[in-house]
Amino acid sequence: MLALPQIVAASKADLASSSEYDAVIAVYPTVCPVLLASFSSIAPYTAVDKTFGSALTVVPDHTVPGGRLILAPTGSIHGDSDDVRKFQEATKAAMKRAMAAGSVAPLFYFPTKVDASDDYSHYVEVSLLGALAACFEPIDVREHYEKIGKDFDVKKIGFIAAGAELTEQRLAFVNAVETGRRVAKDLGSPNCERMTPIRFADYVEAYFNTQSAIKMTILKDADVLEKEYPLLHAVARCSLSVPRHFPRVVKLEYKSDEPSKVKESLYFVGKGVTYDTGGADIKAGGVMRGMSRDKCGAATVAGFMATVAELKPKNVNVTAILSLVRNSVGSNAYVSDEVLYSRNGLRVLVGNTDAEGRMVMTDPLCECKERVLAERKAGINIPSRLFTVATLTGHAIRAYGPYGITLDNGPARKANISTRIQAGGHILGDPFEVSTLRREDYAYVAPGSTSEDVVQANDKASTATARGHQYPMAFMAVASGIDQFGLDKEKLDQIAYTHVDIAGSAEELSGSGFSLPEVTGNPVPAFASAFLL
């Protein structure tokens, strides 16, 4: 289902008409003597054009495999704003060009040594992930190709880099991260009918049934969901009139097989709104477009669990809860001014039904809190980190553009959770910005009357609201009860909570023409780098 091309450590001898490959892709910052010495075919072009080799170019060369030499310059890699994405972008574009030329077994060649310290310590992995991204199509496309009998697989990728070795450890990590990204793209990319809550859960079930390291539970009964996750159920209420849109909650659990080596327990809650109409506060004026991608939080959490299943890390236990609903509109939709009880027993005043993401994650977040407290009561005091992951707000894109955002509560800030994610994402080409939770965010959601305990939202879009991507975390912290386990408690009683808004990074910011953008699979690489490397 998610078979990756074989990645092979090649040798320089393979650059000369090897039958194993059908193209050579040279990746380099600028044209240099080493490149010219490696491929005599480009000398006539550089002799008459000083800019030759500064853009993606296909050169006929009978001395290389397949007769295809593809020049893939990264451009500058030493500027203040340059980062490892230069390699990712170059290899992805070059792979697409090689495939368009008919290649199914390209050989990537890095002729010049890269200073693999700090920013570029994982340029090999990032380069391979760029190439792998180019040769993957999500499940809806694969199903179509199967229907029309089209073969689209890249069979093999060769790799040579001056001064760098493609070790088994590197290769295993790349394969695991790419497997996770492919699961995330399969779940996040398809349209809202191909990936309803039920079909999303079916995919997860089919995939993780093959992974013995993962324990899986799927909750289907609407009465159970209403009891256990009342805020989630309120969002799903309108969809209950359409059986194929029924909600699901999926739980995935990984336990290290060497408990003595576990350093932390991670708990992820993923927002899986398979389509967001906005509900009664309906998205009007064309802004409903693209809301089939509002499930990318749950998709990437499932993808990260696939990476965990591949690597089977000794140092962590990981639990994931996927909240899968459709935010429909109709006579049974939840509405503003309703007061609902959260799992934590707090009265939630609904301010905007288009703020459904925080609603569907709050009760699972509360459950994660309960699990941490139960473990501590049982004498298990491993540091626990809680996360909500969502394409939550347009404000995130307004504030930071194409980057993911992390925000910590006090205990998470003291444990450097956001900075770990930012540092991990930086070296794997999945960059993050660190935002800050402030007292104003709690003030926004504080009760204004004795009729409620917490206010879910105002009546405006997040983009029209000050601190529009920060204050939703304050709501989730209060409504789940996590705010009661902050820095004002003894250290052993604190609970670290980090909110991750991936509205800007879960997909490219724009598509081609009127089409929807490409789903990226981020932040699977950042999470893998921060917690599994």
PDB file of N, CA, C and O in Angstrom, residues 301-372:
ATOM      1  N   VAL A 301      -0.931  13.160  13.113  1.00  0.00           N
ATOM      2  CA  VAL A 301      -0.724  12.390  14.347  1.00  0.00           C
ATOM      3  C   VAL A 301      -0.720  10.891  14.026  1.00  0.00           C
ATOM      4  O   VAL A 301       0.121  10.139  14.526  1.00  0.00           O
ATOM      5  N   ALA A 302      -1.649  10.456  13.165  1.00  0.00           N
ATOM      6  CA  ALA A 302      -1.637   9.060  12.731  1.00  0.00           C
ATOM      7  C   ALA A 302      -0.351   8.746  11.988  1.00  0.00           C
ATOM      8  O   ALA A 302       0.242   7.670  12.161  1.00  0.00           O
ATOM      9  N   GLY A 303       0.103   9.699  11.162  1.00  0.00           N
ATOM     10  CA  GLY A 303       1.360   9.499  10.457  1.00  0.00           C
ATOM     11  C   GLY A 303       2.545   9.373  11.397  1.00  0.00           C
ATOM     12  O   GLY A 303       3.420   8.526  11.201  1.00  0.00           O
ATOM     13  N   PHE A 304       2.565  10.213  12.421  1.00  0.00           N
ATOM     14  CA  PHE A 304       3.652  10.109  13.412  1.00  0.00           C
ATOM     15  C   PHE A 304       3.625   8.759  14.102  1.00  0.00           C
ATOM     16  O   PHE A 304       4.682   8.153  14.357  1.00  0.00           O
ATOM     17  N   MET A 305       2.447   8.249  14.396  1.00  0.00           N
ATOM     18  CA  MET A 305       2.354   6.922  15.017  1.00  0.00           C
ATOM     19  C   MET A 305       2.864   5.837  14.068  1.00  0.00           C
ATOM     20  O   MET A 305       3.432   4.827  14.510  1.00  0.00           O
ATOM     21  N   ALA A 306       2.679   6.026  12.758  1.00  0.00           N
ATOM     22  CA  ALA A 306       3.237   5.075  11.788  1.00  0.00           C
ATOM     23  C   ALA A 306       4.761   5.114  11.825  1.00  0.00           C
ATOM     24  O   ALA A 306       5.430   4.074  11.729  1.00  0.00           O
ATOM     25  N   THR A 307       5.331   6.314  11.973  1.00  0.00           N
ATOM     26  CA  THR A 307       6.782   6.441  12.116  1.00  0.00           C
ATOM     27  C   THR A 307       7.256   5.769  13.396  1.00  0.00           C
ATOM     28  O   THR A 307       8.271   5.061  13.408  1.00  0.00           O
ATOM     29  N   VAL A 308       6.528   5.977  14.479  1.00  0.00           N
ATOM     30  CA  VAL A 308       6.852   5.317  15.751  1.00  0.00           C
ATOM     31  C   VAL A 308       6.830   3.795  15.583  1.00  0.00           C
ATOM     32  O   VAL A 308       7.725   3.088  16.059  1.00  0.00           O
ATOM     33  N   ALA A 309       5.810   3.294  14.893  1.00  0.00           N
ATOM     34  CA  ALA A 309       5.683   1.849  14.693  1.00  0.00           C
ATOM     35  C   ALA A 309       6.862   1.296  13.904  1.00  0.00           C
ATOM     36  O   ALA A 309       7.285   0.145  14.124  1.00  0.00           O
ATOM     37  N   GLU A 310       7.407   2.093  12.983  1.00  0.00           N
ATOM     38  CA  GLU A 310       8.560   1.644  12.197  1.00  0.00           C
ATOM     39  C   GLU A 310       9.839   1.641  13.028  1.00  0.00           C
ATOM     40  O   GLU A 310      10.632   0.706  12.956  1.00  0.00           O
ATOM     41  N   LEU A 311      10.043   2.683  13.817  1.00  0.00           N
ATOM     42  CA  LEU A 311      11.302   2.827  14.548  1.00  0.00           C
ATOM     43  C   LEU A 311      11.311   2.080  15.876  1.00  0.00           C
ATOM     44  O   LEU A 311      12.383   1.726  16.385  1.00  0.00           O
ATOM     45  N   LYS A 312      10.139   1.883  16.467  1.00  0.00           N
ATOM     46  CA  LYS A 312      10.021   1.204  17.771  1.00  0.00           C
ATOM     47  C   LYS A 312      11.037   1.755  18.780  1.00  0.00           C
ATOM     48  O   LYS A 312      11.890   1.037  19.297  1.00  0.00           O
ATOM     49  N   PRO A 313      10.943   3.028  19.087  1.00  0.00           N
ATOM     50  CA  PRO A 313      11.923   3.651  19.986  1.00  0.00           C
ATOM     51  C   PRO A 313      11.844   3.074  21.396  1.00  0.00           C
ATOM     52  O   PRO A 313      10.770   2.694  21.867  1.00  0.00           O
ATOM     53  N   LYS A 314      12.971   3.025  22.048  1.00  0.00           N
ATOM     54  CA  LYS A 314      13.040   2.524  23.428  1.00  0.00           C
ATOM     55  C   LYS A 314      12.752   3.614  24.454  1.00  0.00           C
ATOM     56  O   LYS A 314      12.342   3.314  25.582  1.00  0.00           O
ATOM     57  N   ASN A 315      12.970   4.870  24.060  1.00  0.00           N
ATOM     58  CA  ASN A 315      13.002   5.955  25.042  1.00  0.00           C
ATOM     59  C   ASN A 315      11.668   6.637  25.297  1.00  0.00           C
ATOM     60  O   ASN A 315      11.575   7.511  26.149  1.00  0.00           O
ATOM     61  N   VAL A 316      10.612   6.256  24.557  1.00  0.00           N
ATOM     62  CA  VAL A 316       9.329   6.933  24.737  1.00  0.00           C
ATOM     63  C   VAL A 316       8.170   5.944  24.710  1.00  0.00           C
ATOM     64  O   VAL A 316       8.246   4.885  24.066  1.00  0.00           O
ATOM     65  N   ASN A 317       7.107   6.309  25.390  1.00  0.00           N
ATOM     66  CA  ASN A 317       5.782   5.733  25.183  1.00  0.00           C
ATOM     67  C   ASN A 317       4.946   6.808  24.497  1.00  0.00           C
ATOM     68  O   ASN A 317       5.079   7.997  24.813  1.00  0.00           O
ATOM     69  N   VAL A 318       4.100   6.407  23.560  1.00  0.00           N
ATOM     70  CA  VAL A 318       3.330   7.386  22.792  1.00  0.00           C
ATOM     71  C   VAL A 318       1.869   6.954  22.708  1.00  0.00           C
ATOM     72  O   VAL A 318       1.577   5.801  22.352  1.00  0.00           O
ATOM     73  N   THR A 319       0.979   7.871  23.044  1.00  0.00           N
ATOM     74  CA  THR A 319      -0.467   7.653  22.920  1.00  0.00           C
ATOM     75  C   THR A 319      -1.041   8.720  22.000  1.00  0.00           C
ATOM     76  O   THR A 319      -0.656   9.893  22.076  1.00  0.00           O
ATOM     77  N   ALA A 320      -1.946   8.319  21.123  1.00  0.00           N
ATOM     78  CA  ALA A 320      -2.599   9.266  20.219  1.00  0.00           C
ATOM     79  C   ALA A 320      -4.100   9.059  20.265  1.00  0.00           C
ATOM     80  O   ALA A 320      -4.581   7.924  20.322  1.00  0.00           O
ATOM     81  N   ILE A 321      -4.839  10.161  20.264  1.00  0.00           N
ATOM     82  CA  ILE A 321      -6.300  10.117  20.151  1.00  0.00           C
ATOM     83  C   ILE A 321      -6.695  10.976  18.960  1.00  0.00           C
ATOM     84  O   ILE A 321      -6.346  12.163  18.895  1.00  0.00           O
ATOM     85  N   LEU A 322      -7.395  10.372  18.009  1.00  0.00           N
ATOM     86  CA  LEU A 322      -7.822  11.056  16.799  1.00  0.00           C
ATOM     87  C   LEU A 322      -9.309  11.377  16.905  1.00  0.00           C
ATOM     88  O   LEU A 322     -10.138  10.478  17.054  1.00  0.00           O
ATOM     89  N   SER A 323      -9.644  12.653  16.840  1.00  0.00           N
ATOM     90  CA  SER A 323     -11.034  13.106  16.951  1.00  0.00           C
ATOM     91  C   SER A 323     -11.589  13.317  15.548  1.00  0.00           C
ATOM     92  O   SER A 323     -11.244  14.294  14.881  1.00  0.00           O
ATOM     93  N   LEU A 324     -12.459  12.415  15.103  1.00  0.00           N
ATOM     94  CA  LEU A 324     -12.912  12.400  13.718  1.00  0.00           C
ATOM     95  C   LEU A 324     -14.393  12.753  13.639  1.00  0.00           C
ATOM     96  O   LEU A 324     -15.250  11.978  14.075  1.00  0.00           O
ATOM     97  N   VAL A 325     -14.678  13.924  13.100  1.00  0.00           N
ATOM     98  CA  VAL A 325     -16.064  14.393  12.983  1.00  0.00           C
ATOM     99  C   VAL A 325     -16.225  15.189  11.695  1.00  0.00           C
ATOM    100  O   VAL A 325     -15.254  15.589  11.059  1.00  0.00           O
ATOM    101  N   ARG A 326     -17.460  15.419  11.330  1.00  0.00           N
ATOM    102  CA  ARG A 326     -17.793  16.375  10.277  1.00  0.00           C
ATOM    103  C   ARG A 326     -18.599  17.489  10.917  1.00  0.00           C
ATOM    104  O   ARG A 326     -19.571  17.221  11.630  1.00  0.00           O
ATOM    105  N   ASN A 327     -18.202  18.719  10.695  1.00  0.00           N
ATOM    106  CA  ASN A 327     -18.936  19.866  11.233  1.00  0.00           C
ATOM    107  C   ASN A 327     -19.974  20.288  10.200  1.00  0.00           C
ATOM    108  O   ASN A 327     -19.717  21.127   9.329  1.00  0.00           O
ATOM    109  N   SER A 328     -21.147  19.664  10.292  1.00  0.00           N
ATOM    110  CA  SER A 328     -22.205  19.901   9.307  1.00  0.00           C
ATOM    111  C   SER A 328     -23.135  21.013   9.768  1.00  0.00           C
ATOM    112  O   SER A 328     -23.086  21.459  10.917  1.00  0.00           O
ATOM    113  N   VAL A 329     -23.983  21.430   8.848  1.00  0.00           N
ATOM    114  CA  VAL A 329     -24.942  22.478   9.171  1.00  0.00           C
ATOM    115  C   VAL A 329     -26.350  21.956   8.882  1.00  0.00           C
ATOM    116  O   VAL A 329     -26.580  21.255   7.897  1.00  0.00           O
ATOM    117  N   GLY A 330     -27.288  22.266   9.779  1.00  0.00           N
ATOM    118  CA  GLY A 330     -28.651  21.784   9.625  1.00  0.00           C
ATOM    119  C   GLY A 330     -29.454  22.050  10.878  1.00  0.00           C
ATOM    120  O   GLY A 330     -28.987  22.713  11.808  1.00  0.00           O
ATOM    121  N   SER A 331     -30.646  21.500  10.930  1.00  0.00           N
ATOM    122  CA  SER A 331     -31.559  21.806  12.033  1.00  0.00           C
ATOM    123  C   SER A 331     -31.071  21.270  13.365  1.00  0.00           C
ATOM    124  O   SER A 331     -31.482  21.755  14.420  1.00  0.00           O
ATOM    125  N   ASN A 332     -30.184  20.275  13.352  1.00  0.00           N
ATOM    126  CA  ASN A 332     -29.691  19.698  14.606  1.00  0.00           C
ATOM    127  C   ASN A 332     -28.275  20.153  14.932  1.00  0.00           C
ATOM    128  O   ASN A 332     -27.602  19.575  15.773  1.00  0.00           O
ATOM    129  N   ALA A 333     -27.809  21.184  14.254  1.00  0.00           N
ATOM    130  CA  ALA A 333     -26.456  21.686  14.509  1.00  0.00           C
ATOM    131  C   ALA A 333     -26.381  22.367  15.869  1.00  0.00           C
ATOM    132  O   ALA A 333     -27.347  22.986  16.326  1.00  0.00           O
ATOM    133  N   TYR A 334     -25.218  22.243  16.508  1.00  0.00           N
ATOM    134  CA  TYR A 334     -25.022  23.030  17.734  1.00  0.00           C
ATOM    135  C   TYR A 334     -24.880  24.495  17.331  1.00  0.00           C
ATOM    136  O   TYR A 334     -24.483  24.817  16.204  1.00  0.00           O
ATOM    137  N   VAL A 335     -25.239  25.400  18.215  1.00  0.00           N
ATOM    138  CA  VAL A 335     -25.292  26.814  17.855  1.00  0.00           C
ATOM    139  C   VAL A 335     -24.634  27.668  18.928  1.00  0.00           C
ATOM    140  O   VAL A 335     -24.438  27.240  20.069  1.00  0.00           O
ATOM    141  N   SER A 336     -24.298  28.874  18.545  1.00  0.00           N
ATOM    142  CA  SER A 336     -23.789  29.848  19.504  1.00  0.00           C
ATOM    143  C   SER A 336     -24.834  30.094  20.597  1.00  0.00           C
ATOM    144  O   SER A 336     -26.036  30.011  20.343  1.00  0.00           O
ATOM    145  N   ASP A 337     -24.342  30.373  21.774  1.00  0.00           N
ATOM    146  CA  ASP A 337     -25.129  30.626  22.990  1.00  0.00           C
ATOM    147  C   ASP A 337     -25.505  29.347  23.727  1.00  0.00           C
ATOM    148  O   ASP A 337     -26.016  29.420  24.850  1.00  0.00           O
ATOM    149  N   GLU A 338     -25.290  28.177  23.109  1.00  0.00           N
ATOM    150  CA  GLU A 338     -25.484  26.942  23.867  1.00  0.00           C
ATOM    151  C   GLU A 338     -24.455  26.880  24.993  1.00  0.00           C
ATOM    152  O   GLU A 338     -23.323  27.346  24.851  1.00  0.00           O
ATOM    153  N   VAL A 339     -24.848  26.271  26.088  1.00  0.00           N
ATOM    154  CA  VAL A 339     -23.919  25.979  27.180  1.00  0.00           C
ATOM    155  C   VAL A 339     -23.836  24.468  27.309  1.00  0.00           C
ATOM    156  O   VAL A 339     -24.841  23.793  27.530  1.00  0.00           O
ATOM    157  N   LEU A 340     -22.631  23.948  27.132  1.00  0.00           N
ATOM    158  CA  LEU A 340     -22.386  22.507  27.137  1.00  0.00           C
ATOM    159  C   LEU A 340     -21.415  22.149  28.248  1.00  0.00           C
ATOM    160  O   LEU A 340     -20.518  22.932  28.577  1.00  0.00           O
ATOM    161  N   TYR A 341     -21.579  20.964  28.802  1.00  0.00           N
ATOM    162  CA  TYR A 341     -20.635  20.490  29.808  1.00  0.00           C
ATOM    163  C   TYR A 341     -19.476  19.756  29.137  1.00  0.00           C
ATOM    164  O   TYR A 341     -19.686  18.890  28.278  1.00  0.00           O
ATOM    165  N   SER A 342     -18.263  20.093  29.531  1.00  0.00           N
ATOM    166  CA  SER A 342     -17.093  19.373  29.035  1.00  0.00           C
ATOM    167  C   SER A 342     -16.909  18.100  29.846  1.00  0.00           C
ATOM    168  O   SER A 342     -17.537  17.902  30.901  1.00  0.00           O
ATOM    169  N   ARG A 343     -16.046  17.217  29.370  1.00  0.00           N
ATOM    170  CA  ARG A 343     -15.713  15.991  30.099  1.00  0.00           C
ATOM    171  C   ARG A 343     -15.210  16.327  31.503  1.00  0.00           C
ATOM    172  O   ARG A 343     -15.447  15.577  32.459  1.00  0.00           O
ATOM    173  N   ASN A 344     -14.546  17.463  31.616  1.00  0.00           N
ATOM    174  CA  ASN A 344     -14.000  17.895  32.903  1.00  0.00           C
ATOM    175  C   ASN A 344     -15.063  18.467  33.826  1.00  0.00           C
ATOM    176  O   ASN A 344     -14.768  18.819  34.970  1.00  0.00           O
ATOM    177  N   GLY A 345     -16.312  18.596  33.340  1.00  0.00           N
ATOM    178  CA  GLY A 345     -17.395  19.075  34.174  1.00  0.00           C
ATOM    179  C   GLY A 345     -17.593  20.575  34.157  1.00  0.00           C
ATOM    180  O   GLY A 345     -18.397  21.110  34.923  1.00  0.00           O
ATOM    181  N   LEU A 346     -16.901  21.287  33.261  1.00  0.00           N
ATOM    182  CA  LEU A 346     -17.061  22.727  33.167  1.00  0.00           C
ATOM    183  C   LEU A 346     -18.135  23.093  32.147  1.00  0.00           C
ATOM    184  O   LEU A 346     -18.314  22.395  31.148  1.00  0.00           O
ATOM    185  N   ARG A 347     -18.823  24.200  32.417  1.00  0.00           N
ATOM    186  CA  ARG A 347     -19.852  24.695  31.500  1.00  0.00           C
ATOM    187  C   ARG A 347     -19.186  25.576  30.436  1.00  0.00           C
ATOM    188  O   ARG A 347     -18.538  26.574  30.762  1.00  0.00           O
ATOM    189  N   VAL A 348     -19.354  25.179  29.199  1.00  0.00           N
ATOM    190  CA  VAL A 348     -18.728  25.866  28.068  1.00  0.00           C
ATOM    191  C   VAL A 348     -19.780  26.680  27.328  1.00  0.00           C
ATOM    192  O   VAL A 348     -20.757  26.126  26.810  1.00  0.00           O
ATOM    193  N   LEU A 349     -19.579  27.990  27.270  1.00  0.00           N
ATOM    194  CA  LEU A 349     -20.458  28.850  26.485  1.00  0.00           C
ATOM    195  C   LEU A 349     -19.934  28.888  25.054  1.00  0.00           C
ATOM    196  O   LEU A 349     -18.801  29.318  24.810  1.00  0.00           O
ATOM    197  N   VAL A 350     -20.745  28.416  24.113  1.00  0.00           N
ATOM    198  CA  VAL A 350     -20.351  28.420  22.704  1.00  0.00           C
ATOM    199  C   VAL A 350     -20.493  29.834  22.145  1.00  0.00           C
ATOM    200  O   VAL A 350     -21.545  30.459  22.273  1.00  0.00           O
ATOM    201  N   GLY A 351     -19.424  30.325  21.541  1.00  0.00           N
ATOM    202  CA  GLY A 351     -19.458  31.652  20.945  1.00  0.00           C
ATOM    203  C   GLY A 351     -19.455  31.628  19.436  1.00  0.00           C
ATOM    204  O   GLY A 351     -19.890  32.586  18.796  1.00  0.00           O
ATOM    205  N   ASN A 352     -18.976  30.523  18.874  1.00  0.00           N
ATOM    206  CA  ASN A 352     -18.844  30.459  17.412  1.00  0.00           C
ATOM    207  C   ASN A 352     -18.740  28.986  17.025  1.00  0.00           C
ATOM    208  O   ASN A 352     -17.797  28.299  17.423  1.00  0.00           O
ATOM    209  N   THR A 353     -19.672  28.498  16.224  1.00  0.00           N
ATOM    210  CA  THR A 353     -19.643  27.071  15.859  1.00  0.00           C
ATOM    211  C   THR A 353     -18.528  26.753  14.874  1.00  0.00           C
ATOM    212  O   THR A 353     -18.205  25.587  14.655  1.00  0.00           O
ATOM    213  N   ASP A 354     -17.917  27.786  14.294  1.00  0.00           N
ATOM    214  CA  ASP A 354     -16.770  27.575  13.417  1.00  0.00           C
ATOM    215  C   ASP A 354     -15.472  27.458  14.208  1.00  0.00           C
ATOM    216  O   ASP A 354     -14.401  27.313  13.630  1.00  0.00           O
ATOM    217  N   ALA A 355     -15.568  27.504  15.519  1.00  0.00           N
ATOM    218  CA  ALA A 355     -14.421  27.238  16.394  1.00  0.00           C
ATOM    219  C   ALA A 355     -14.529  25.817  16.914  1.00  0.00           C
ATOM    220  O   ALA A 355     -14.355  25.537  18.097  1.00  0.00           O
ATOM    221  N   GLU A 356     -14.860  24.890  15.991  1.00  0.00           N
ATOM    222  CA  GLU A 356     -15.140  23.497  16.369  1.00  0.00           C
ATOM    223  C   GLU A 356     -13.891  22.695  16.691  1.00  0.00           C
ATOM    224  O   GLU A 356     -13.949  21.695  17.400  1.00  0.00           O
ATOM    225  N   GLY A 357     -12.744  23.118  16.165  1.00  0.00           N
ATOM    226  CA  GLY A 357     -11.525  22.334  16.381  1.00  0.00           C
ATOM    227  C   GLY A 357     -11.171  22.202  17.843  1.00  0.00           C
ATOM    228  O   GLY A 357     -10.842  21.114  18.334  1.00  0.00           O
ATOM    229  N   ARG A 358     -11.241  23.304  18.563  1.00  0.00           N
ATOM    230  CA  ARG A 358     -10.936  23.259  20.002  1.00  0.00           C
ATOM    231  C   ARG A 358     -11.970  22.416  20.746  1.00  0.00           C
ATOM    232  O   ARG A 358     -11.655  21.812  21.768  1.00  0.00           O
ATOM    233  N   MET A 359     -13.194  22.382  20.226  1.00  0.00           N
ATOM    234  CA  MET A 359     -14.253  21.583  20.863  1.00  0.00           C
ATOM    235  C   MET A 359     -13.961  20.085  20.734  1.00  0.00           C
ATOM    236  O   MET A 359     -14.133  19.326  21.686  1.00  0.00           O
ATOM    237  N   VAL A 360     -13.527  19.664  19.555  1.00  0.00           N
ATOM    238  CA  VAL A 360     -13.354  18.225  19.350  1.00  0.00           C
ATOM    239  C   VAL A 360     -12.081  17.703  20.003  1.00  0.00           C
ATOM    240  O   VAL A 360     -11.936  16.491  20.205  1.00  0.00           O
ATOM    241  N   MET A 361     -11.150  18.604  20.368  1.00  0.00           N
ATOM    242  CA  MET A 361      -9.903  18.155  20.999  1.00  0.00           C
ATOM    243  C   MET A 361      -9.916  18.247  22.514  1.00  0.00           C
ATOM    244  O   MET A 361      -9.131  17.562  23.192  1.00  0.00           O
ATOM    245  N   THR A 362     -10.787  19.086  23.069  1.00  0.00           N
ATOM    246  CA  THR A 362     -10.718  19.359  24.505  1.00  0.00           C
ATOM    247  C   THR A 362     -10.989  18.129  25.361  1.00  0.00           C
ATOM    248  O   THR A 362     -10.266  17.863  26.335  1.00  0.00           O
ATOM    249  N   ASP A 363     -12.035  17.376  25.047  1.00  0.00           N
ATOM    250  CA  ASP A 363     -12.350  16.210  25.872  1.00  0.00           C
ATOM    251  C   ASP A 363     -11.297  15.098  25.738  1.00  0.00           C
ATOM    252  O   ASP A 363     -10.909  14.501  26.755  1.00  0.00           O
ATOM    253  N   PRO A 364     -10.799  14.777  24.545  1.00  0.00           N
ATOM    254  CA  PRO A 364      -9.669  13.837  24.467  1.00  0.00           C
ATOM    255  C   PRO A 364      -8.436  14.337  25.214  1.00  0.00           C
ATOM    256  O   PRO A 364      -7.701  13.546  25.814  1.00  0.00           O
ATOM    257  N   LEU A 365      -8.210  15.655  25.203  1.00  0.00           N
ATOM    258  CA  LEU A 365      -7.098  16.216  25.969  1.00  0.00           C
ATOM    259  C   LEU A 365      -7.305  15.978  27.455  1.00  0.00           C
ATOM    260  O   LEU A 365      -6.370  15.640  28.194  1.00  0.00           O
ATOM    261  N   CYS A 366      -8.548  16.141  27.899  1.00  0.00           N
ATOM    262  CA  CYS A 366      -8.885  15.860  29.294  1.00  0.00           C
ATOM    263  C   CYS A 366      -8.619  14.396  29.629  1.00  0.00           C
ATOM    264  O   CYS A 366      -8.096  14.067  30.701  1.00  0.00           O
ATOM    265  N   GLU A 367      -8.961  13.506  28.694  1.00  0.00           N
ATOM    266  CA  GLU A 367      -8.698  12.081  28.908  1.00  0.00           C
ATOM    267  C   GLU A 367      -7.200  11.820  29.056  1.00  0.00           C
ATOM    268  O   GLU A 367      -6.783  11.013  29.903  1.00  0.00           O
ATOM    269  N   CYS A 368      -6.396  12.493  28.234  1.00  0.00           N
ATOM    270  CA  CYS A 368      -4.938  12.338  28.364  1.00  0.00           C
ATOM    271  C   CYS A 368      -4.468  12.801  29.738  1.00  0.00           C
ATOM    272  O   CYS A 368      -3.615  12.158  30.372  1.00  0.00           O
ATOM    273  N   LYS A 369      -5.013  13.907  30.206  1.00  0.00           N
ATOM    274  CA  LYS A 369      -4.698  14.390  31.557  1.00  0.00           C
ATOM    275  C   LYS A 369      -5.047  13.339  32.596  1.00  0.00           C
ATOM    276  O   LYS A 369      -4.262  13.062  33.522  1.00  0.00           O
ATOM    277  N   GLU A 370      -6.223  12.735  32.446  1.00  0.00           N
ATOM    278  CA  GLU A 370      -6.650  11.701  33.394  1.00  0.00           C
ATOM    279  C   GLU A 370      -5.701  10.508  33.387  1.00  0.00           C
ATOM    280  O   GLU A 370      -5.417   9.924  34.447  1.00  0.00           O
ATOM    281  N   ARG A 371      -5.213  10.146  32.220  1.00  0.00           N
ATOM    282  CA  ARG A 371      -4.283   9.021  32.132  1.00  0.00           C
ATOM    283  C   ARG A 371      -2.973   9.337  32.840  1.00  0.00           C
ATOM    284  O   ARG A 371      -2.392   8.480  33.515  1.00  0.00           O
ATOM    285  N   VAL A 372      -2.502  10.565  32.676  1.00  0.00           N
ATOM    286  CA  VAL A 372      -1.269  10.968  33.363  1.00  0.00           C
ATOM    287  C   VAL A 372      -1.466  10.893  34.873  1.00  0.00           C
ATOM    288  O   VAL A 372      -0.617  10.368  35.604  1.00  0.00           O
TER     289      VAL A 372
END
